[in-house]
Amino acid sequence: MTIIGHGAPAPAAPITPPKWALRGVKQVINTPVFPNVWWEDSWDAEKAAESIMRKKPKTVGLVGLGNMSGSLTENLKTGCRV
């Protein structure tokens, strides 16, 4: 499982969530994205697409769709087409 959250990009250490809340998480990716800044709409999706394409899975599941922006899901769909 991979989590993408707000924070300084690598090599900075992830700020949140705390380690005790990351059971089963293999990778935490930070992006300095704010939802009200329109030109950053694709940044999270780009990081997610990179991670997904690197692993080449047959199926991808998205958890917490109610907390994701429409732009994230749309950019993710277009970024992961093979």
mmCIF file of C-alpha atoms in Angstrom:
data_model
loop_
_atom_site.group_PDB
_atom_site.id
_atom_site.type_symbol
_atom_site.label_atom_id
_atom_site.label_comp_id
_atom_site.label_asym_id
_atom_site.label_seq_id
_atom_site.Cartn_x
_atom_site.Cartn_y
_atom_site.Cartn_z
ATOM 1 C CA MET A 1 0.000 0.000 0.000
ATOM 2 C CA THR A 2 1.173 3.507 -0.820
ATOM 3 C CA ILE A 3 -0.029 6.720 0.838
ATOM 4 C CA ILE A 4 0.348 10.156 -0.740
ATOM 5 C CA GLY A 5 0.044 13.081 1.650
ATOM 6 C CA HIS A 6 0.884 16.725 2.109
ATOM 7 C CA GLY A 7 4.459 17.573 3.023
ATOM 8 C CA ALA A 8 7.884 18.456 1.759
ATOM 9 C CA PRO A 9 9.033 16.170 -1.079
ATOM 10 C CA ALA A 10 11.823 13.607 -0.649
ATOM 11 C CA PRO A 11 14.404 13.454 0.827
ATOM 12 C CA ALA A 12 12.415 15.075 3.676
ATOM 13 C CA ALA A 13 10.908 12.579 6.087
ATOM 14 C CA PRO A 14 7.119 12.167 6.032
ATOM 15 C CA ILE A 15 5.366 14.302 8.645
ATOM 16 C CA THR A 16 2.038 12.495 8.910
ATOM 17 C CA PRO A 17 0.554 10.043 9.599
ATOM 18 C CA PRO A 18 2.489 8.648 12.570
ATOM 19 C CA LYS A 19 4.231 5.286 12.157
ATOM 20 C CA TRP A 20 1.690 3.472 14.363
ATOM 21 C CA ALA A 21 -1.033 4.366 11.834
ATOM 22 C CA LEU A 22 0.878 2.943 8.853
ATOM 23 C CA ARG A 23 0.259 -0.781 9.320
ATOM 24 C CA GLY A 24 0.607 -2.445 5.913
ATOM 25 C CA VAL A 25 1.936 0.704 4.218
ATOM 26 C CA LYS A 26 5.109 0.116 2.216
ATOM 27 C CA GLN A 27 5.624 3.617 0.803
ATOM 28 C CA VAL A 28 4.723 7.154 1.931
ATOM 29 C CA ILE A 29 5.031 9.900 -0.686
ATOM 30 C CA ASN A 30 4.810 13.594 0.188
ATOM 31 C CA THR A 31 3.794 16.381 -2.178
ATOM 32 C CA PRO A 32 3.494 20.080 -1.274
ATOM 33 C CA VAL A 33 -0.024 20.334 -2.723
ATOM 34 C CA PHE A 34 -2.844 22.626 -1.645
ATOM 35 C CA PRO A 35 -6.360 21.910 -3.001
ATOM 36 C CA ASN A 36 -7.069 25.568 -3.745
ATOM 37 C CA VAL A 37 -4.058 25.956 -6.066
ATOM 38 C CA TRP A 38 -5.342 24.778 -9.455
ATOM 39 C CA TRP A 39 -1.974 24.266 -11.176
ATOM 40 C CA GLU A 40 -1.069 21.615 -8.592
ATOM 41 C CA ASP A 41 -4.120 19.446 -9.436
ATOM 42 C CA SER A 42 -2.071 16.758 -11.165
ATOM 43 C CA TRP A 43 0.891 16.498 -8.754
ATOM 44 C CA ASP A 44 -0.574 13.808 -6.482
ATOM 45 C CA ALA A 45 -1.843 11.855 -9.483
ATOM 46 C CA GLU A 46 1.597 11.993 -11.127
ATOM 47 C CA LYS A 47 3.219 10.513 -8.003
ATOM 48 C CA ALA A 48 0.517 7.844 -7.747
ATOM 49 C CA ALA A 49 0.811 6.961 -11.452
ATOM 50 C CA GLU A 50 4.612 6.641 -11.137
ATOM 51 C CA SER A 51 4.224 4.285 -8.187
ATOM 52 C CA ILE A 52 1.502 2.235 -9.879
ATOM 53 C CA MET A 53 3.334 1.915 -13.205
ATOM 54 C CA ARG A 54 6.552 0.878 -11.429
ATOM 55 C CA LYS A 55 4.746 -2.070 -9.806
ATOM 56 C CA LYS A 56 2.705 -3.032 -12.912
ATOM 57 C CA PRO A 57 -0.327 -4.361 -10.985
ATOM 58 C CA LYS A 58 -3.267 -6.086 -12.638
ATOM 59 C CA THR A 59 -5.734 -4.316 -10.332
ATOM 60 C CA VAL A 60 -5.610 -0.979 -8.504
ATOM 61 C CA GLY A 61 -7.891 -0.142 -5.585
ATOM 62 C CA LEU A 62 -8.603 3.367 -4.358
ATOM 63 C CA VAL A 63 -9.604 3.798 -0.714
ATOM 64 C CA GLY A 64 -11.296 6.882 0.699
ATOM 65 C CA LEU A 65 -12.807 8.220 -2.523
ATOM 66 C CA GLY A 66 -14.860 10.688 -0.493
ATOM 67 C CA ASN A 67 -11.611 12.352 0.591
ATOM 68 C CA MET A 68 -10.102 12.507 -2.911
ATOM 69 C CA SER A 69 -10.608 15.339 -5.329
ATOM 70 C CA GLY A 70 -12.209 14.741 -8.692
ATOM 71 C CA SER A 71 -9.056 16.026 -10.350
ATOM 72 C CA LEU A 72 -6.981 13.355 -8.587
ATOM 73 C CA THR A 73 -9.132 10.496 -9.847
ATOM 74 C CA GLU A 74 -9.403 11.917 -13.382
ATOM 75 C CA ASN A 75 -5.661 12.648 -13.644
ATOM 76 C CA LEU A 76 -4.903 9.214 -12.228
ATOM 77 C CA LYS A 77 -7.093 7.516 -14.833
ATOM 78 C CA THR A 78 -5.386 9.347 -17.701
ATOM 79 C CA GLY A 79 -1.891 8.960 -16.189
ATOM 80 C CA CYS A 80 -2.061 5.183 -15.838
ATOM 81 C CA ARG A 81 -3.294 4.166 -19.252
ATOM 82 C CA VAL A 82 -0.995 1.773 -21.003
#
